[in-house]
Coordinates of C-alpha atoms and ligand atoms in Angstrom, one line a residue:
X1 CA 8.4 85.6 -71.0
X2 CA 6.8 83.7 -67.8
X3 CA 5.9 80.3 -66.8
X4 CA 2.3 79.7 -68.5
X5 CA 0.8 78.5 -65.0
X6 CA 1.1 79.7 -61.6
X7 CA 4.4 79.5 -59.6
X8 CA 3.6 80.4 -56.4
X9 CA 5.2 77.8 -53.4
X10 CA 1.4 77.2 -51.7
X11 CA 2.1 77.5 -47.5
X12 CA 3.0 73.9 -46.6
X13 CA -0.5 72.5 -44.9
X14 CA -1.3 69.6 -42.8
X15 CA -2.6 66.7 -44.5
X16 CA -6.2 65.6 -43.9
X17 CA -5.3 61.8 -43.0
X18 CA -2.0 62.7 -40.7
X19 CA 0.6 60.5 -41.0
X20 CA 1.5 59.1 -38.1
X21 CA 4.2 56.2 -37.1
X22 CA 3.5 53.1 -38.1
X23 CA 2.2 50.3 -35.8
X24 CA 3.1 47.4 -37.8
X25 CA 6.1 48.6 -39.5
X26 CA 8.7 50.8 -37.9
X27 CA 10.5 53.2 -40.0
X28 CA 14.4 52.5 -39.9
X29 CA 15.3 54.6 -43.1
X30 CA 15.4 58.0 -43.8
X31 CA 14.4 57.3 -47.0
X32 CA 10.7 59.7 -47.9
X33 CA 10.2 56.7 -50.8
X34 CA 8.5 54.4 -48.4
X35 CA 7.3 57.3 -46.0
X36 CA 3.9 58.8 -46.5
X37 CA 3.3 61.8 -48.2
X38 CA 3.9 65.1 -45.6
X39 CA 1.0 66.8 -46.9
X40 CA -2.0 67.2 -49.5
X41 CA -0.7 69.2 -51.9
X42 CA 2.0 71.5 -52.8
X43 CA 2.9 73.6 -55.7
X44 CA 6.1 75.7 -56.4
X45 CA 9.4 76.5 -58.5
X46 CA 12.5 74.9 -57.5
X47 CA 15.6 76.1 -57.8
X48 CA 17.8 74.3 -60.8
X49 CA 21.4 73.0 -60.4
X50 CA 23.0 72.7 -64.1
X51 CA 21.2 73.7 -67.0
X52 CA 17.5 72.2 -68.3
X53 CA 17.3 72.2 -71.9
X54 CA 14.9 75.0 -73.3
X55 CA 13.9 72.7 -75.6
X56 CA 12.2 70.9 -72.9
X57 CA 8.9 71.8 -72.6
X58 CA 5.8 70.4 -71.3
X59 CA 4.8 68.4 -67.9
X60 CA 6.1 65.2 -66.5
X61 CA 3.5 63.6 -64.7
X62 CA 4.4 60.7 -62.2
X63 CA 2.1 59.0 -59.9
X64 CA 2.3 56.4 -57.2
X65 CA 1.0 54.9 -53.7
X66 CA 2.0 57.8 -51.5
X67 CA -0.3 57.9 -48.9
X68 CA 0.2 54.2 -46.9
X69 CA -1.9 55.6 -43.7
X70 CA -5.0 56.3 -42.3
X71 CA -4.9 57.8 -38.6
X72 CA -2.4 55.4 -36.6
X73 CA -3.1 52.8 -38.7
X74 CA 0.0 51.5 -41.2
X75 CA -1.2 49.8 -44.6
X76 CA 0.9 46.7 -45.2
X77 CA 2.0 46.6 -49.2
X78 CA 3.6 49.4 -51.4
X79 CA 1.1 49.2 -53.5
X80 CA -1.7 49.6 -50.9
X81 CA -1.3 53.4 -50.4
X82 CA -3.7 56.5 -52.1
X83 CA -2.4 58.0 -54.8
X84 CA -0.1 60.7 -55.5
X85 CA 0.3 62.8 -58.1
X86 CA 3.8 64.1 -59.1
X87 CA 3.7 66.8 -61.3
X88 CA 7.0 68.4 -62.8
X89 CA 6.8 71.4 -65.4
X90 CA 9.7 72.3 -67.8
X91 CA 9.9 75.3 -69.7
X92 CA 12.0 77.9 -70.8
X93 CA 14.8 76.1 -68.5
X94 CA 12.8 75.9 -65.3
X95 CA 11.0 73.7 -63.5
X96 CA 7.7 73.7 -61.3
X97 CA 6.9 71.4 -59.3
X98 CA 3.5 70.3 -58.1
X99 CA 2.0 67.1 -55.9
X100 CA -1.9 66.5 -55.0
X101 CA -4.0 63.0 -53.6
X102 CA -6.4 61.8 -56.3
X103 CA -9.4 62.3 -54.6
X104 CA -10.4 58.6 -55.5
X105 CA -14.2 57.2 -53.9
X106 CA -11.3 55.0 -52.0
X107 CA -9.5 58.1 -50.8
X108 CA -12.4 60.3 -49.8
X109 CA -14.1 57.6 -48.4
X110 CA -11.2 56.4 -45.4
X111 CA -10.6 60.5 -44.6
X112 CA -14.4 60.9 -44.2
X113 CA -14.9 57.5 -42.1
X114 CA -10.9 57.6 -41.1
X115 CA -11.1 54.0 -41.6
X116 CA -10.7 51.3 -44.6
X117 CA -13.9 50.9 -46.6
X118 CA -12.8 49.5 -50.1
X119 CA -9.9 46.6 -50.9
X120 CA -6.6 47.5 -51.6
X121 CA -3.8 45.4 -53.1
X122 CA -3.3 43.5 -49.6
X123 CA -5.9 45.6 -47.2
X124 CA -9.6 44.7 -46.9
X125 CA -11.7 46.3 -44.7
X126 CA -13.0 44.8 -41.4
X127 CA -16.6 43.5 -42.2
X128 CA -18.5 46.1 -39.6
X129 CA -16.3 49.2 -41.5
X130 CA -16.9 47.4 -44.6
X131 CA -20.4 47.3 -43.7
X132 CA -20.9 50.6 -42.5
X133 CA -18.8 52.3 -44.8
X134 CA -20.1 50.8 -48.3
X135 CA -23.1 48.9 -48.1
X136 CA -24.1 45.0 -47.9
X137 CA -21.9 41.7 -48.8
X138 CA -23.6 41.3 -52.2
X139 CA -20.5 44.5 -52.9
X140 CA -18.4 42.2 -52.1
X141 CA -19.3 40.0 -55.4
X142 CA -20.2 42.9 -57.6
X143 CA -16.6 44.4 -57.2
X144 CA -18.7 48.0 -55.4
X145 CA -16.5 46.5 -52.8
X146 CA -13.4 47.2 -54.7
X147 CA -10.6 49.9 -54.9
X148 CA -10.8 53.0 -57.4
X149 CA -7.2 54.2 -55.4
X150 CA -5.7 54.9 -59.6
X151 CA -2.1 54.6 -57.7
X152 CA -0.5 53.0 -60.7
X153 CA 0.0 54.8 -63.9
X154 CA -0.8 58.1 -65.8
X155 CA -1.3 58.4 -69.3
X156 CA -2.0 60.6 -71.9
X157 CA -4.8 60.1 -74.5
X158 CA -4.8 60.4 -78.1
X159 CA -7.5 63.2 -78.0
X160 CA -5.1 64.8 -75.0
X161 CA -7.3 63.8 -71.7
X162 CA -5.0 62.4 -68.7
X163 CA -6.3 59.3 -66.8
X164 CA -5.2 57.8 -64.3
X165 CA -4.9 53.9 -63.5
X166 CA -4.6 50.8 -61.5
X167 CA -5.7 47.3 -62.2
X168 CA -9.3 47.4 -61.0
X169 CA -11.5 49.1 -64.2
X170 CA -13.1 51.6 -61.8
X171 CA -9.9 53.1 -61.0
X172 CA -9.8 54.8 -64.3
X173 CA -9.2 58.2 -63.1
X174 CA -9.5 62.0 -65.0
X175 CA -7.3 64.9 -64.0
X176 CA -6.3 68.2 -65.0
X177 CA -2.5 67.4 -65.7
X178 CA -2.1 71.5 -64.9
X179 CA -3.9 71.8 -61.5
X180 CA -3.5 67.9 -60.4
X181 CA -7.7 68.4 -59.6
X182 CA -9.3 65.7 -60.3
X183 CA -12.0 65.9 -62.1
X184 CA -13.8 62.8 -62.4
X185 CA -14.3 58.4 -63.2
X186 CA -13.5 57.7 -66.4
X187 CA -16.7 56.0 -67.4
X188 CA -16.5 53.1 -70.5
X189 CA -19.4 53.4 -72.2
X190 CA -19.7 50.3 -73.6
X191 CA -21.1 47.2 -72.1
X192 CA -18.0 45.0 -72.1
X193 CA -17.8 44.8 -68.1
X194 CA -15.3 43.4 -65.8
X195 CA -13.6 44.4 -62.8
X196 CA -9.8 44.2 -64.1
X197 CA -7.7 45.4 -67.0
X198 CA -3.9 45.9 -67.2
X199 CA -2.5 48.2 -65.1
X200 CA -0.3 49.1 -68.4
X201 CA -2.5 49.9 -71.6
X202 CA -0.7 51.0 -75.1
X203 CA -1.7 55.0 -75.4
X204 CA -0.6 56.3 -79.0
X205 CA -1.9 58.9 -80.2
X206 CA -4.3 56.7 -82.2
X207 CA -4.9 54.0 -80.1
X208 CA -5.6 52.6 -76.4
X209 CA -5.2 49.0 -76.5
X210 CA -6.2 46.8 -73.0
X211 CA -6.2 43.3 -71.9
X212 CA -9.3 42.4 -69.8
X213 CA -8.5 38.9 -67.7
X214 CA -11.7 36.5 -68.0
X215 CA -11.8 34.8 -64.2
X216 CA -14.9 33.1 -65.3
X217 CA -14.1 31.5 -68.2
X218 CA -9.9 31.9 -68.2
X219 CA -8.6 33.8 -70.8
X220 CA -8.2 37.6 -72.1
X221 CA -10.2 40.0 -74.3
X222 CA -8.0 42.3 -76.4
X223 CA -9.6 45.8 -76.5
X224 CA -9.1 48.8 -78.4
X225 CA -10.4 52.3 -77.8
X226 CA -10.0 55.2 -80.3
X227 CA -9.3 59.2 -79.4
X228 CA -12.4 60.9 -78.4
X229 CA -14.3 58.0 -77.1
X230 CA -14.9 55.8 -74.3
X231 CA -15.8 53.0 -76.0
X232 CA -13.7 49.9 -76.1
X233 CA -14.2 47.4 -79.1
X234 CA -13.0 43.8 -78.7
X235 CA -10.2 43.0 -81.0
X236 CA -10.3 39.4 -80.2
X237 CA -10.3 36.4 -77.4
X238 CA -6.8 34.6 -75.8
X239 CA -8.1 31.1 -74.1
X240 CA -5.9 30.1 -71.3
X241 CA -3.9 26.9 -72.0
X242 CA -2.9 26.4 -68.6
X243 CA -4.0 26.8 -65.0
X244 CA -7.7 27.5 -63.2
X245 CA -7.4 31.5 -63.9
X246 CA -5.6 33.5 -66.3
X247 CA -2.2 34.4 -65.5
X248 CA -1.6 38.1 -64.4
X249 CA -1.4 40.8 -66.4
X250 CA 0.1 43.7 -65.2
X251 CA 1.5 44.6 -68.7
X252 CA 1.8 43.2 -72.2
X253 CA 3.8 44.9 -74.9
X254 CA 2.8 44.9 -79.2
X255 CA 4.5 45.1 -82.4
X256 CA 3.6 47.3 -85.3
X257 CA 1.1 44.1 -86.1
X258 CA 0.3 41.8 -82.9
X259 CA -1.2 42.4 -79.8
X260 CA 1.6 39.7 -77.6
X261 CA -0.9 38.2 -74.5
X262 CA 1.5 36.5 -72.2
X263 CA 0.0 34.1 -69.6
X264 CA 2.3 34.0 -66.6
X265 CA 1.9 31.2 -64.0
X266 CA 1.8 33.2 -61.6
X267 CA -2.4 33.9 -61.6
X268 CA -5.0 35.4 -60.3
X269 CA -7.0 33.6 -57.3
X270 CA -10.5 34.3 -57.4
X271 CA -10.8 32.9 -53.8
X272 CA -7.8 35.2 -53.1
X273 CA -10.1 37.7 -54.1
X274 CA -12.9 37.1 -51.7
X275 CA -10.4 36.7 -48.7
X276 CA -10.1 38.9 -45.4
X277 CA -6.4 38.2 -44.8
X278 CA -3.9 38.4 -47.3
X279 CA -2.5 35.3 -48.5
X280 CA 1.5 35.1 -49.6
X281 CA 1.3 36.0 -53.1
X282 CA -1.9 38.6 -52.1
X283 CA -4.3 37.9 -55.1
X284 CA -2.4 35.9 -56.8
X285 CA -1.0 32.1 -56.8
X286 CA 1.8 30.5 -58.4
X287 CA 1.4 27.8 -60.9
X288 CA 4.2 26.1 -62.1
X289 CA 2.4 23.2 -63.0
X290 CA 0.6 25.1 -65.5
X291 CA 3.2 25.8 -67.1
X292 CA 3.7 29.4 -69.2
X293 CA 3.0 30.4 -72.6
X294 CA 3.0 33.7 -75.2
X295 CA 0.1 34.3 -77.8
X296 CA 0.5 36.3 -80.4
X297 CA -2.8 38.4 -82.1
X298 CA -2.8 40.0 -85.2
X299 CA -4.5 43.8 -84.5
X300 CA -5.9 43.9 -87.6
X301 CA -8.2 40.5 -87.4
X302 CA -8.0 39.3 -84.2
X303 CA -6.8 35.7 -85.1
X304 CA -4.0 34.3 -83.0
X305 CA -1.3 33.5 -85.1
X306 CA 1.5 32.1 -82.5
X307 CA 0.6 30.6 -79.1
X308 CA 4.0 29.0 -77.8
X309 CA 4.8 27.6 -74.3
X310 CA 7.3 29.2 -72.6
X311 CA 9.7 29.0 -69.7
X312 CA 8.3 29.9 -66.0
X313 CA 8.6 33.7 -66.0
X314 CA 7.8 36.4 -63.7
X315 CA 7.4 39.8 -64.8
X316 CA 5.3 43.0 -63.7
X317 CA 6.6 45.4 -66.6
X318 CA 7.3 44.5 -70.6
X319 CA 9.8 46.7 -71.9
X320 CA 8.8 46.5 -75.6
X321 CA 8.6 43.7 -78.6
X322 CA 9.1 44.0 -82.1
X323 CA 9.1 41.2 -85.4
X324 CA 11.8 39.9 -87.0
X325 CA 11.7 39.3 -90.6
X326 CA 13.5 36.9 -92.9
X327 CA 15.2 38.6 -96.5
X328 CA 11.9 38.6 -97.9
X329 CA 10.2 40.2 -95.0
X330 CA 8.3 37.5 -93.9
X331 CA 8.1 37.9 -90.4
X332 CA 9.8 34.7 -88.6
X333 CA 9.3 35.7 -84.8
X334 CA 8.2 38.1 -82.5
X335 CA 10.7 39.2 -79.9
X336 CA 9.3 40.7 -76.5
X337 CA 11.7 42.1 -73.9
X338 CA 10.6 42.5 -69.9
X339 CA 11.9 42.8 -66.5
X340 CA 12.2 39.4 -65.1
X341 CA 12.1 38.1 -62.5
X342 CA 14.4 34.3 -62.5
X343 CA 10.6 33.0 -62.3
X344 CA 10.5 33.8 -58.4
X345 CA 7.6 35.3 -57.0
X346 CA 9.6 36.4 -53.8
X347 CA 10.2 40.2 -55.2
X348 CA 5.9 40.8 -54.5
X349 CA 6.9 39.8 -50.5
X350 CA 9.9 42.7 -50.8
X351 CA 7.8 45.0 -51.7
X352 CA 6.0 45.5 -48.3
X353 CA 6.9 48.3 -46.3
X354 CA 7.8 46.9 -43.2
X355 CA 10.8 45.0 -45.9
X356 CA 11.1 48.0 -47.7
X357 CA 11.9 50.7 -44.7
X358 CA 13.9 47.7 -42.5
X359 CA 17.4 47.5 -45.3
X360 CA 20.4 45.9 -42.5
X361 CA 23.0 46.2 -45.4
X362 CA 22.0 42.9 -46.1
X363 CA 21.6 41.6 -49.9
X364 CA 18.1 40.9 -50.2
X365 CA 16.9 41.7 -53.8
X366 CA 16.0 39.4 -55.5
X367 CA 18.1 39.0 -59.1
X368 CA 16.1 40.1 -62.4
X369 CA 17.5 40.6 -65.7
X370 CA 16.3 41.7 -69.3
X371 CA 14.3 38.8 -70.0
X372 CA 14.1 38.3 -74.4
X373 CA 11.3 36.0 -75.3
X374 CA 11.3 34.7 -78.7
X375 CA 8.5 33.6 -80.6
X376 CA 8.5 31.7 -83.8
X377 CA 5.8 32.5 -86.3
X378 CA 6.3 29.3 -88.0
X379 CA 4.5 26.7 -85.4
X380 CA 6.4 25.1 -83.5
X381 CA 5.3 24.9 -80.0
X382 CA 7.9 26.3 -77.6
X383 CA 9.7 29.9 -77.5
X384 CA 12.8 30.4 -75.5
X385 CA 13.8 33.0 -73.1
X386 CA 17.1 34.2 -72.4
X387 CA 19.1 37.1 -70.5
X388 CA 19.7 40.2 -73.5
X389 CA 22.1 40.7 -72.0
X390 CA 24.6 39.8 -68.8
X391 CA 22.5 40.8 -66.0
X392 CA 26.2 41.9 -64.0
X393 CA 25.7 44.5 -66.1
X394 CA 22.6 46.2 -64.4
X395 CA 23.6 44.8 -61.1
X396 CA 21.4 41.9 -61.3
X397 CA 18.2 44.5 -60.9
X398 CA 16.0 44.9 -63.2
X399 CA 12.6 47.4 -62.7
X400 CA 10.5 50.4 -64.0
X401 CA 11.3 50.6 -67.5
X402 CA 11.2 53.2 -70.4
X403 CA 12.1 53.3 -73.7
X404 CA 11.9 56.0 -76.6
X405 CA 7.9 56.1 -77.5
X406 CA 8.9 56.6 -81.1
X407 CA 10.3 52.9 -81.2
X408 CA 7.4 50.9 -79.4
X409 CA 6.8 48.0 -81.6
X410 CA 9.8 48.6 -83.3
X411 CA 13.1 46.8 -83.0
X412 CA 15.0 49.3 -80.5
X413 CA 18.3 49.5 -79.1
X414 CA 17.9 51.3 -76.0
X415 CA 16.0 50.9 -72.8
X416 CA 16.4 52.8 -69.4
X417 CA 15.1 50.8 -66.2
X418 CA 15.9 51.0 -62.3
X419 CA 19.2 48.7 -61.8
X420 CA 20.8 47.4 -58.4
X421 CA 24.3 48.7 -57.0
X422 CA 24.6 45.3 -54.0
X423 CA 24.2 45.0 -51.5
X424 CA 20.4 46.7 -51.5
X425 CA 16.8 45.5 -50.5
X426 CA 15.4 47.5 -53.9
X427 CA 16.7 48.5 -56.9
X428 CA 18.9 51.5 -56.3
X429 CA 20.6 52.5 -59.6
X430 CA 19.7 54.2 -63.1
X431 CA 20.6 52.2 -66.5
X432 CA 20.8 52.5 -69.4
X433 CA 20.5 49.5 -71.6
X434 CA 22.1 49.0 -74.6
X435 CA 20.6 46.0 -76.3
X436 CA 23.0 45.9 -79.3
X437 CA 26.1 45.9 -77.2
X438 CA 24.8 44.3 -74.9
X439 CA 26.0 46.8 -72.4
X440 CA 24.3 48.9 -69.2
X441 CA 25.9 52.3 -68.1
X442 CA 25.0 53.0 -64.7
X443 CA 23.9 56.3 -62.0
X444 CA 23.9 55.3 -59.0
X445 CA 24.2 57.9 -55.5
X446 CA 24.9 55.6 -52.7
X447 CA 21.9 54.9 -50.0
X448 CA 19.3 56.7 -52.7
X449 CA 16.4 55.0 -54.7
X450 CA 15.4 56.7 -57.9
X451 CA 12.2 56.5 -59.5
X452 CA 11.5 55.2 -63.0
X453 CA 13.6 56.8 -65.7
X454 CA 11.6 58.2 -68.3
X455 CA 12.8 59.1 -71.6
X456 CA 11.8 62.4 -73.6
X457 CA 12.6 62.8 -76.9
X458 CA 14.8 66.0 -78.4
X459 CA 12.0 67.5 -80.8
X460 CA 13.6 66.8 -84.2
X461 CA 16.4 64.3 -82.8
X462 CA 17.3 61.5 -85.4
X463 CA 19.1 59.1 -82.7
X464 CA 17.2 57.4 -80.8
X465 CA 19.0 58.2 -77.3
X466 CA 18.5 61.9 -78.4
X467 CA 16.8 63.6 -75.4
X468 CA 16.7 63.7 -71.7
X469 CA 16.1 60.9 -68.8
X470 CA 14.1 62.2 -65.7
X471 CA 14.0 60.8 -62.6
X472 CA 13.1 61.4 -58.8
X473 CA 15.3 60.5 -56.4
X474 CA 15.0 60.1 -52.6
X475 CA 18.1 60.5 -51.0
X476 CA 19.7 59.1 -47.9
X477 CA 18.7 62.5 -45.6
X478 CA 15.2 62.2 -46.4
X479 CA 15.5 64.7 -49.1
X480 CA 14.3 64.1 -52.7
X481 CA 14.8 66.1 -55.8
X482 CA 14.2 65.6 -59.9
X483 CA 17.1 64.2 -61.8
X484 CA 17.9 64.9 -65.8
X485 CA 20.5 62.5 -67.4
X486 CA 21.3 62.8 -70.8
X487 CA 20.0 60.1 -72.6
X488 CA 22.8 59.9 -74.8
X489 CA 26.0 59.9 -72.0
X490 CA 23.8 59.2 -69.3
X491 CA 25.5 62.2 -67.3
X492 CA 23.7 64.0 -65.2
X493 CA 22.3 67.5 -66.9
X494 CA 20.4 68.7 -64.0
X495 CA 18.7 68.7 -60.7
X496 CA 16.0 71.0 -59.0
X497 CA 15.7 70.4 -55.4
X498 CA 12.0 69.6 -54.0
X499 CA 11.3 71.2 -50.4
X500 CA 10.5 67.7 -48.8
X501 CA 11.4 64.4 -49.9
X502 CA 8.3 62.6 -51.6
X503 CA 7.1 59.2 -51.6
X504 CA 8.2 56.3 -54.1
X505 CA 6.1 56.9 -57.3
X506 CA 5.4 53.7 -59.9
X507 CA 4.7 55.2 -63.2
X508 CA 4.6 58.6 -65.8
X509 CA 3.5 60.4 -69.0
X510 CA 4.9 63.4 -71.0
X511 CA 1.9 66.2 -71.3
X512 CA 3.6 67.8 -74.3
X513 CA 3.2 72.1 -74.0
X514 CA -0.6 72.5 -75.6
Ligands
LIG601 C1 0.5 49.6 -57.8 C2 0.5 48.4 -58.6 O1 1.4 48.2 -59.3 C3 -0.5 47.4 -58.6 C4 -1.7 47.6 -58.0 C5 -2.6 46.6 -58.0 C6 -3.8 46.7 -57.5 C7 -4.3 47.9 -56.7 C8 -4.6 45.5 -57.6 C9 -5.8 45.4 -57.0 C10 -6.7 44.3 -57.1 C11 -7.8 44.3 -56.3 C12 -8.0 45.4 -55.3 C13 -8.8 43.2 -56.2 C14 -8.8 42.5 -57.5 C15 -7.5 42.0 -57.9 C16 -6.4 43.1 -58.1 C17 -6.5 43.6 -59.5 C18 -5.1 42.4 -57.8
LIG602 C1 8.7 48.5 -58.0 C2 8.6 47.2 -58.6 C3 9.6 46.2 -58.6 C4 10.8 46.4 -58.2 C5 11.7 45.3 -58.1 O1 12.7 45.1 -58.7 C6 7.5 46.9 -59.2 C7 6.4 47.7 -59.5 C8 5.3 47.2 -60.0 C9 4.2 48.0 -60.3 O2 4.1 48.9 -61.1
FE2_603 FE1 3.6 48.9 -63.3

């Protein structure tokens, strides 16, 4: 019995865009998580302290900014940097890792010109690179000007095809989740248009359901697309009742019925947009004034049948949101869990690198908790929010969630996010969140930041913690390895050491064995 694809540790090579120090942000940690990637690609068994279960099999995939650099010159923002592709195969108790760049138009474009040429998160190219590199200013209103850098996400379609994301609609990306190539733009066939989406669609296996922001006229389309095709098909329309623009939607979570559209004060900027320098909240502003609200569609018709106002919130990441149902089973409200922020926008200024490599041993995270919105079905105009739990619990840090896929929609018990051990200047802990004790249990390794927990089910398991956690950590020596908790005890099972310590990554799938 042998590994089903090839093993063999490929010679370390240089990368084609060298890192190199930065100018504008000096590197003070050890840490590889905010460092760029060492080198293009790399594939090769690591060895396995503790024991992976055999029943674990198939490929993790994780992908993130990893590549903050071109030449000498340092991008600003964590989420500025080129994709990389994390790729971590389990089976018959061992592990093979592999990391590649998506070769993105974005990408290929700044080795080839070894300069800028589309907009990042918080770059923009200088006009004569812009100019030279991509064409005429009429890109710059079409979106050609745009990034396709997919640096955000990976999922796994229903008819099995991997795609890559971020928040512009070009950046749709599809690879080969065995040899990280990347094979090509996912291309949506239908006429629906846009530059952005969510950074965070719903994949089942029968589904992909979107959110496409209207900056014209401010609202959101809900889209669905089904396995096998690239066609999305509008579910229905959410009209902004606040602000000039919608709110940001970075993620949006569903029940086994409703599509739940929050709009966030804090919103998108066209002018932002359209700007050379970044502004403080990037592309985004902050409107209090405007006040916060949830909608709630029905999947099935498209009607809006809850549209509350809410309390200022800020959140990147919905955990998940389920209904609650009276004796007779009439549904009474829809409850939707996130990462929150204490509606404070300061957490996007933390996350640029010169913040995130500079940690004096000060406290400087902001707090965030579990965040539980509730929305009555019965009309009444406001929902409330409240901590699900004491944030103490988690530290006060609250990021990169995960819960088991089998309960999305569902009412759940148990989510698994990054937490905070203080002082820190990002979260620096596992948890594991127990939402009907109302308890966390915590990993934490002092000085390292792991990456998103991600939760795969035991084949067969009847508990819902039943299965494994995996992580990737970056330790205080530069060094980086993959992590397996138990998902049940939240002890650590295993860990398989990587030869270099690798960037921070966002966001993963589970490629289950073929
Ligand atoms: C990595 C992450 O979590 C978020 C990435 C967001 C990106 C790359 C957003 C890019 C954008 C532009 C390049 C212009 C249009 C607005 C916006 C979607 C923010
Ligand atoms: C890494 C992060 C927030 C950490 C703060 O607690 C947010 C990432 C957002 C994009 O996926
Ligand atoms: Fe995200």
């Amino acid at each position: 019995m042998g590994l089903t694809i090839m093993n063999v540790a490929t010679k370390p090579q240089t990368a084609v865009v060298p890192p190199s120090p930065e100018k504008d942000a000096p590197n003070d940690s050890k840490l590889a998580a905010w460092s760029s990637v060492r080198q293009e690609r790399w594939q090769g068994e690591l060895s396995v302290q503790g024991e992976i279960p055999l029943w674990l099999s198939g490929t993790y995939l994780r992908n993130g900014p990893g590549l903050w650099h071109i030449g000498d010159y340092g991008f600003r923002h964590l989420f500025d940097g080129y994709a990389t592709l994390v790729r971590l195969h389990f089976e018959y108790g061992r592990v093979v890792m592999g990391h590649r760049q998506i070769e993105s138009e974005a990408y290929k474009a700044a080795k080839k010109n070894k300069k800028l040429c589309y907009r990042e998160f918080s770059e923009v190219p200088k006009p004569d690179n812009f100019l030279s590199c991509i064409g005429d200013l009429a890109n710059l209103f079409s979106g050609a000007s745009l990034t396709d850098n997919a640096n955000t996400g990976v999922v796994t379609l229903g008819d099995g095809r991997v795609v890559c994301l971020t928040e512009t609609i070009k950046g749709s990306i599809v690879i080969d989740p065995n040899t990280l190539d990347t094979i090509g733009k996912f291309e949506y066939s239908d006429s629906l248009g846009g530059l952005i989406h969510s950074a965070h669609p719903i994949v089942t296996e029968s589904e992909f359901l979107t959110l496409l922001p209207d900056l014209i006229n401010p609202g959101y389309l809900v889209v669905r697309m089904e396995p096998g095709t690239n066609e999305r098909k509008i579910i229905g329309r959410v009209g902004c009742r606040g602000g000039p623009a919608p709110g940001w939607v970075h993620s949006f979570p569903v029940t086994e019925h409703y599509v739940v559209v929050p709009e966030m004060p804090l919103r998108y900027c066209p002018q932002n947009l359209l700007k050379a320098e970044p502004t403080p909240l990037y592309k985004f502003e902050w409107h209090p004034e405007s006040k916060g609200f949830m909608h709630v569609m029905c999947k099935a018709s498209g009607k809006i049948v809850a549209s509350v106002e809410v309390p200022l919130f800020v959140t990147f990441h919905f955990i998940n949101a389920y209904e609650e149902k009276d004796e007779d089973g009439r549904v009474t409200a829809v409850i939707a869990d996130c990462c929150e922020h204490n509606a404070d926008t300061t957490i996007l200024e933390k996350l640029r690198l010169q913040n995130l490599r500079s940690f004096s041993g000060e406290d400087v995270l902001p707090d965030a908790r579990v965040g539980r919105f509730r929305i009555p079905m019965d009309g009444s105009p406001f929902g409330k929010l409240d901590a699900a739990l004491e944030p103490e619990e988690h530290g006060k840090g609250m990021d990169m969630c995960s819960i088991n896929p089998a309960y999305l929609g569902k009412k759940y018990r148990y989510a698994y996010a990054c937490g905070a051990q203080r002082p820190c200047n990002f979260p620096n802990t596992l948890t594991k969140i127990d939402l009907f004790e109302k308890k966390a249990k915590n990993w934490c390794n002092e000085g390292s930041v792991p990456s998103e927990p991600f939760f795969v089910a035991r084949p067969g398991a009847t508990e819902e913690d039943d299965g494994v956690v995996i992580s990737m950590i970056s330790d205080k020596n530069g060094e980086g390895y993959a992590l397996l908790l138990d998902g049940s005890t939240f002890e650590e099972i295993a860990r398989a050491k990587f030869p270099y310590g690798l960037p921070y990554g966002l966001h993963g799938c589970w490629v289950p064995k073929a």
